[in-house]
């Protein structure tokens, strides 16, 4: 053990900012991260063992006790539950012989829940070790678990043809890309990356920034910050080093377009990063890849390697004085790491706690230096803008939302998958395109976005000034119970809150409690009023986007579908609120009387 | 550079980049807070210092002042938000002032009075949290922890710089932890510093509980408001 940990420590030069990589290496080696390993790491890094535990305990996929030879993480999301999740869950418990949250008697399997794993177009889905299985049924589960019991690895079961993990065929054997509608920007085969980059390197950095600025490209992660402006500010900021980070922590439930981009057009993304690096003067780039996409890692490493061999990465890129290389940083399971400052903390080996702003990452980001964090889709767009020009890009979409956007469509429709749309199309247009029958509501931008009514909002435009969309597009038809969906979203936010600030950590729990009261038929008008007021508190005072957006599903469904809530609230009878359960409250006395009062007194 | 901002309609002068909460205090406007310590880096965890800055609500400890900023502190809506946040803290843990050693020197209690809290609007949760007596000089009464992070960030082992206090897990499952080995090496003045820095009665110095009589304690002699306006670091 000592030897192993020492070699892990020396692999990362005892650099504590690489703690997450070290923890992954330990977990791969031992199956979990035990006390002894933590002690050795703490000695090597001059950190107290509890300081290391701070990081470990923050992340969902780090495990600290033996949890079976195979760890099964079944995705529990709204979309999974619309597609047969319950049957699959029951089948897993049946075949494995233990309940969720436990390890079975033979110590072969551990069953765990997990949130959306970026496969909403092929749910139910589960992660087993380093692979995923999609479109699950009870029969399929039986077959998979049976093969694992016979001693096969999860990789052997998922990839029975034995494809090379560095090859796209391997990724194809695990997941489908389901690209349904193509547009002008993404998934174009045969791009001449060398020619595009050479064109860029013939310009001075400020010219590149000018092209990106004049294209009006806005950040595709959701917030829509102008990309050119971000680059200019980062380029102008003072620092000894500058960093480019690609945010591939696609954690918003319902979105999966970055997974498909990284599978189909990884080099568009990489070239976008190289161009950004040249524009702002960076030598080091990081792709922060969520654990749920770890089956893409070897494939992406191969893409990086090919870029290096082609002279598009590394020292003296295309024989100029420009040096730039990229490493992949694996996440470890935390939705909050999609927030750029939390992501940077995570890249530094720490808990993914969003930072206090200012300073902003463009001023002080990764390792305290100016850092430019952009989304996968933003970088892919950059690659095409520099190939075809900003006028070409501006010719698509609307004046303030230029270009195209990838939608990850899931839920009640005939064609779930990826759709490239021009900004400005209406909600109804998209619903028709995807074959949605009888749609009632669409959750735009995932739980952190807004729930819209198809009847009321059908003609609204998908663009930054109207229906801004980060790519997640979940459709619910008239047979669905929206309040159930809201409960799932609120549970998600409570689970994913980092806990650093009061309104998000504590307020989310109270809102979830209110939703439970609503579903139990024990809420009255006062509870709805509380939701509005407490939701406003969270929106106004939370530290980061998680807390400020967490009440939105609840508030927007109340606004769009007030009748749903009016139907389920009850009137107070007498002086007591319906949420007060008199029977339950009195049980405490009965229990105390039974256990505390001596027999002779009774 | 000197700048001018307005706080509740009054024009005040300040140095650009100074924390808004300090500028307000220096000009006689008290903004309650439970994590901020003047002179130390901003933690931005409790949000109890939220005020309105140019129409958006912001935690005033996180706001560097800039010229022309319009700040509203004692406006009804944001005043109620600060109160609500304090109320949230009271229900999230177990805070029984009459039986707490920290009563009278507890910032949560003192700020509770300042925001006029009578009872919490949120349902009490009565969480079950384990206390920790293992360290020689300190016991952790986790019922009272409000996760302000002061101890995590500001109390470090003198020799190695390592963290003595840390947070385990996240969100609602988070708990404050103490490294017993390092804690046992803390000199007495550092133990006192940690226990005084704790805004509630979570980090308790063993053997100290009632060294000052109730009625003559920190916030009983001088309110948290008066102390903040005098520039007290806490």
PDB file of N, CA and C in Angstrom, chain A residues 501-549:
ATOM      1  N   UNK A 501     -23.895  28.206   1.475  1.00  0.00           N
ATOM      2  CA  UNK A 501     -24.678  29.374   1.901  1.00  0.00           C
ATOM      3  C   UNK A 501     -26.030  28.958   2.471  1.00  0.00           C
ATOM      4  N   UNK A 502     -26.529  29.795   3.350  1.00  0.00           N
ATOM      5  CA  UNK A 502     -27.723  29.457   4.128  1.00  0.00           C
ATOM      6  C   UNK A 502     -28.984  29.299   3.274  1.00  0.00           C
ATOM      7  N   UNK A 503     -29.298  30.285   2.401  1.00  0.00           N
ATOM      8  CA  UNK A 503     -30.590  30.187   1.703  1.00  0.00           C
ATOM      9  C   UNK A 503     -30.723  28.922   0.865  1.00  0.00           C
ATOM     10  N   UNK A 504     -29.660  28.516   0.195  1.00  0.00           N
ATOM     11  CA  UNK A 504     -29.748  27.344  -0.659  1.00  0.00           C
ATOM     12  C   UNK A 504     -29.756  26.073   0.175  1.00  0.00           C
ATOM     13  N   UNK A 505     -28.850  26.009   1.146  1.00  0.00           N
ATOM     14  CA  UNK A 505     -28.743  24.794   1.961  1.00  0.00           C
ATOM     15  C   UNK A 505     -30.013  24.556   2.765  1.00  0.00           C
ATOM     16  N   UNK A 506     -30.493  25.599   3.436  1.00  0.00           N
ATOM     17  CA  UNK A 506     -31.640  25.421   4.327  1.00  0.00           C
ATOM     18  C   UNK A 506     -32.968  25.664   3.618  1.00  0.00           C
ATOM     19  N   UNK A 507     -32.984  26.652   2.709  1.00  0.00           N
ATOM     20  CA  UNK A 507     -34.245  27.006   2.054  1.00  0.00           C
ATOM     21  C   UNK A 507     -34.770  25.913   1.151  1.00  0.00           C
ATOM     22  N   UNK A 508     -33.858  25.226   0.459  1.00  0.00           N
ATOM     23  CA  UNK A 508     -34.286  24.168  -0.448  1.00  0.00           C
ATOM     24  C   UNK A 508     -35.061  23.075   0.275  1.00  0.00           C
ATOM     25  N   UNK A 509     -34.636  22.767   1.483  1.00  0.00           N
ATOM     26  CA  UNK A 509     -35.288  21.724   2.272  1.00  0.00           C
ATOM     27  C   UNK A 509     -36.734  22.127   2.586  1.00  0.00           C
ATOM     28  N   UNK A 510     -36.932  23.405   2.908  1.00  0.00           N
ATOM     29  CA  UNK A 510     -38.283  23.857   3.232  1.00  0.00           C
ATOM     30  C   UNK A 510     -39.196  23.854   2.006  1.00  0.00           C
ATOM     31  N   UNK A 511     -38.623  24.214   0.858  1.00  0.00           N
ATOM     32  CA  UNK A 511     -39.458  24.174  -0.356  1.00  0.00           C
ATOM     33  C   UNK A 511     -39.827  22.730  -0.708  1.00  0.00           C
ATOM     34  N   UNK A 512     -38.870  21.821  -0.555  1.00  0.00           N
ATOM     35  CA  UNK A 512     -39.164  20.411  -0.819  1.00  0.00           C
ATOM     36  C   UNK A 512     -40.268  19.912   0.119  1.00  0.00           C
ATOM     37  N   UNK A 513     -40.178  20.331   1.362  1.00  0.00           N
ATOM     38  CA  UNK A 513     -41.185  19.943   2.345  1.00  0.00           C
ATOM     39  C   UNK A 513     -42.578  20.428   1.917  1.00  0.00           C
ATOM     40  N   UNK A 514     -42.628  21.638   1.379  1.00  0.00           N
ATOM     41  CA  UNK A 514     -43.913  22.172   0.904  1.00  0.00           C
ATOM     42  C   UNK A 514     -44.462  21.331  -0.254  1.00  0.00           C
ATOM     43  N   UNK A 515     -43.590  20.927  -1.157  1.00  0.00           N
ATOM     44  CA  UNK A 515     -44.043  20.113  -2.295  1.00  0.00           C
ATOM     45  C   UNK A 515     -44.574  18.772  -1.793  1.00  0.00           C
ATOM     46  N   UNK A 516     -43.923  18.228  -0.790  1.00  0.00           N
ATOM     47  CA  UNK A 516     -44.405  16.967  -0.220  1.00  0.00           C
ATOM     48  C   UNK A 516     -45.788  17.143   0.413  1.00  0.00           C
ATOM     49  N   UNK A 517     -45.980  18.280   1.075  1.00  0.00           N
ATOM     50  CA  UNK A 517     -47.303  18.564   1.640  1.00  0.00           C
ATOM     51  C   UNK A 517     -48.357  18.657   0.539  1.00  0.00           C
ATOM     52  N   UNK A 518     -47.993  19.321  -0.556  1.00  0.00           N
ATOM     53  CA  UNK A 518     -48.929  19.450  -1.679  1.00  0.00           C
ATOM     54  C   UNK A 518     -49.331  18.071  -2.193  1.00  0.00           C
ATOM     55  N   UNK A 519     -48.340  17.208  -2.387  1.00  0.00           N
ATOM     56  CA  UNK A 519     -48.623  15.877  -2.932  1.00  0.00           C
ATOM     57  C   UNK A 519     -49.409  15.022  -1.949  1.00  0.00           C
ATOM     58  N   UNK A 520     -49.231  15.296  -0.654  1.00  0.00           N
ATOM     59  CA  UNK A 520     -49.947  14.508   0.352  1.00  0.00           C
ATOM     60  C   UNK A 520     -51.359  15.054   0.595  1.00  0.00           C
ATOM     61  N   UNK A 521     -51.714  16.133  -0.128  1.00  0.00           N
ATOM     62  CA  UNK A 521     -53.047  16.719   0.070  1.00  0.00           C
ATOM     63  C   UNK A 521     -53.182  17.412   1.415  1.00  0.00           C
ATOM     64  N   UNK A 522     -52.069  17.938   1.929  1.00  0.00           N
ATOM     65  CA  UNK A 522     -52.121  18.596   3.237  1.00  0.00           C
ATOM     66  C   UNK A 522     -51.624  20.033   3.178  1.00  0.00           C
ATOM     67  N   UNK A 523     -51.687  20.611   1.974  1.00  0.00           N
ATOM     68  CA  UNK A 523     -51.236  21.998   1.843  1.00  0.00           C
ATOM     69  C   UNK A 523     -52.445  22.901   1.620  1.00  0.00           C
ATOM     70  N   UNK A 524     -52.352  24.140   2.095  1.00  0.00           N
ATOM     71  CA  UNK A 524     -53.435  25.103   1.868  1.00  0.00           C
ATOM     72  C   UNK A 524     -52.861  26.343   1.181  1.00  0.00           C
ATOM     73  N   UNK A 525     -53.688  27.334   0.972  1.00  0.00           N
ATOM     74  CA  UNK A 525     -53.243  28.540   0.272  1.00  0.00           C
ATOM     75  C   UNK A 525     -52.023  29.175   0.946  1.00  0.00           C
ATOM     76  N   UNK A 526     -51.977  29.124   2.273  1.00  0.00           N
ATOM     77  CA  UNK A 526     -50.836  29.714   2.969  1.00  0.00           C
ATOM     78  C   UNK A 526     -49.520  29.061   2.535  1.00  0.00           C
ATOM     79  N   UNK A 527     -49.577  27.756   2.273  1.00  0.00           N
ATOM     80  CA  UNK A 527     -48.356  27.068   1.835  1.00  0.00           C
ATOM     81  C   UNK A 527     -47.911  27.587   0.465  1.00  0.00           C
ATOM     82  N   UNK A 528     -48.883  27.847  -0.415  1.00  0.00           N
ATOM     83  CA  UNK A 528     -48.524  28.397  -1.731  1.00  0.00           C
ATOM     84  C   UNK A 528     -47.921  29.796  -1.558  1.00  0.00           C
ATOM     85  N   UNK A 529     -48.494  30.581  -0.660  1.00  0.00           N
ATOM     86  CA  UNK A 529     -47.947  31.931  -0.416  1.00  0.00           C
ATOM     87  C   UNK A 529     -46.526  31.841   0.146  1.00  0.00           C
ATOM     88  N   UNK A 530     -46.315  30.891   1.053  1.00  0.00           N
ATOM     89  CA  UNK A 530     -44.967  30.690   1.608  1.00  0.00           C
ATOM     90  C   UNK A 530     -43.972  30.329   0.511  1.00  0.00           C
ATOM     91  N   UNK A 531     -44.409  29.463  -0.402  1.00  0.00           N
ATOM     92  CA  UNK A 531     -43.509  29.039  -1.485  1.00  0.00           C
ATOM     93  C   UNK A 531     -43.052  30.256  -2.279  1.00  0.00           C
ATOM     94  N   UNK A 532     -43.993  31.138  -2.595  1.00  0.00           N
ATOM     95  CA  UNK A 532     -43.649  32.334  -3.382  1.00  0.00           C
ATOM     96  C   UNK A 532     -42.651  33.195  -2.611  1.00  0.00           C
ATOM     97  N   UNK A 533     -42.921  33.377  -1.324  1.00  0.00           N
ATOM     98  CA  UNK A 533     -42.059  34.262  -0.558  1.00  0.00           C
ATOM     99  C   UNK A 533     -40.694  33.633  -0.241  1.00  0.00           C
ATOM    100  N   UNK A 534     -40.680  32.365   0.110  1.00  0.00           N
ATOM    101  CA  UNK A 534     -39.411  31.697   0.411  1.00  0.00           C
ATOM    102  C   UNK A 534     -38.595  31.477  -0.862  1.00  0.00           C
ATOM    103  N   UNK A 535     -39.316  31.220  -1.953  1.00  0.00           N
ATOM    104  CA  UNK A 535     -38.625  31.070  -3.243  1.00  0.00           C
ATOM    105  C   UNK A 535     -37.927  32.379  -3.619  1.00  0.00           C
ATOM    106  N   UNK A 536     -38.609  33.502  -3.383  1.00  0.00           N
ATOM    107  CA  UNK A 536     -38.009  34.810  -3.693  1.00  0.00           C
ATOM    108  C   UNK A 536     -36.769  35.039  -2.834  1.00  0.00           C
ATOM    109  N   UNK A 537     -36.822  34.597  -1.593  1.00  0.00           N
ATOM    110  CA  UNK A 537     -35.664  34.726  -0.702  1.00  0.00           C
ATOM    111  C   UNK A 537     -34.460  33.970  -1.266  1.00  0.00           C
ATOM    112  N   UNK A 538     -34.687  32.719  -1.659  1.00  0.00           N
ATOM    113  CA  UNK A 538     -33.594  31.922  -2.227  1.00  0.00           C
ATOM    114  C   UNK A 538     -33.058  32.551  -3.503  1.00  0.00           C
ATOM    115  N   UNK A 539     -33.986  33.023  -4.341  1.00  0.00           N
ATOM    116  CA  UNK A 539     -33.556  33.597  -5.623  1.00  0.00           C
ATOM    117  C   UNK A 539     -32.696  34.835  -5.409  1.00  0.00           C
ATOM    118  N   UNK A 540     -33.055  35.618  -4.391  1.00  0.00           N
ATOM    119  CA  UNK A 540     -32.352  36.893  -4.202  1.00  0.00           C
ATOM    120  C   UNK A 540     -31.041  36.741  -3.448  1.00  0.00           C
ATOM    121  N   UNK A 541     -30.977  35.825  -2.487  1.00  0.00           N
ATOM    122  CA  UNK A 541     -29.837  35.882  -1.560  1.00  0.00           C
ATOM    123  C   UNK A 541     -28.823  34.743  -1.705  1.00  0.00           C
ATOM    124  N   UNK A 542     -29.104  33.748  -2.539  1.00  0.00           N
ATOM    125  CA  UNK A 542     -28.159  32.624  -2.638  1.00  0.00           C
ATOM    126  C   UNK A 542     -26.846  33.061  -3.275  1.00  0.00           C
ATOM    127  N   UNK A 543     -25.815  32.307  -2.966  1.00  0.00           N
ATOM    128  CA  UNK A 543     -24.476  32.682  -3.404  1.00  0.00           C
ATOM    129  C   UNK A 543     -24.229  32.401  -4.882  1.00  0.00           C
ATOM    130  N   UNK A 544     -24.793  31.319  -5.404  1.00  0.00           N
ATOM    131  CA  UNK A 544     -24.507  31.000  -6.810  1.00  0.00           C
ATOM    132  C   UNK A 544     -25.777  30.603  -7.535  1.00  0.00           C
ATOM    133  N   UNK A 545     -25.620  30.270  -8.788  1.00  0.00           N
ATOM    134  CA  UNK A 545     -26.749  29.952  -9.644  1.00  0.00           C
ATOM    135  C   UNK A 545     -27.583  28.776  -9.167  1.00  0.00           C
ATOM    136  N   UNK A 546     -26.999  27.849  -8.435  1.00  0.00           N
ATOM    137  CA  UNK A 546     -27.794  26.698  -7.985  1.00  0.00           C
ATOM    138  C   UNK A 546     -28.909  27.176  -7.066  1.00  0.00           C
ATOM    139  N   UNK A 547     -28.558  27.965  -6.088  1.00  0.00           N
ATOM    140  CA  UNK A 547     -29.564  28.448  -5.145  1.00  0.00           C
ATOM    141  C   UNK A 547     -30.547  29.424  -5.771  1.00  0.00           C
ATOM    142  N   UNK A 548     -30.036  30.271  -6.687  1.00  0.00           N
ATOM    143  CA  UNK A 548     -30.945  31.267  -7.256  1.00  0.00           C
ATOM    144  C   UNK A 548     -31.913  30.629  -8.241  1.00  0.00           C
ATOM    145  N   UNK A 549     -31.546  29.495  -8.822  1.00  0.00           N
ATOM    146  CA  UNK A 549     -32.462  28.881  -9.790  1.00  0.00           C
ATOM    147  C   UNK A 549     -33.283  27.747  -9.190  1.00  0.00           C
TER     148      UNK A 549
END
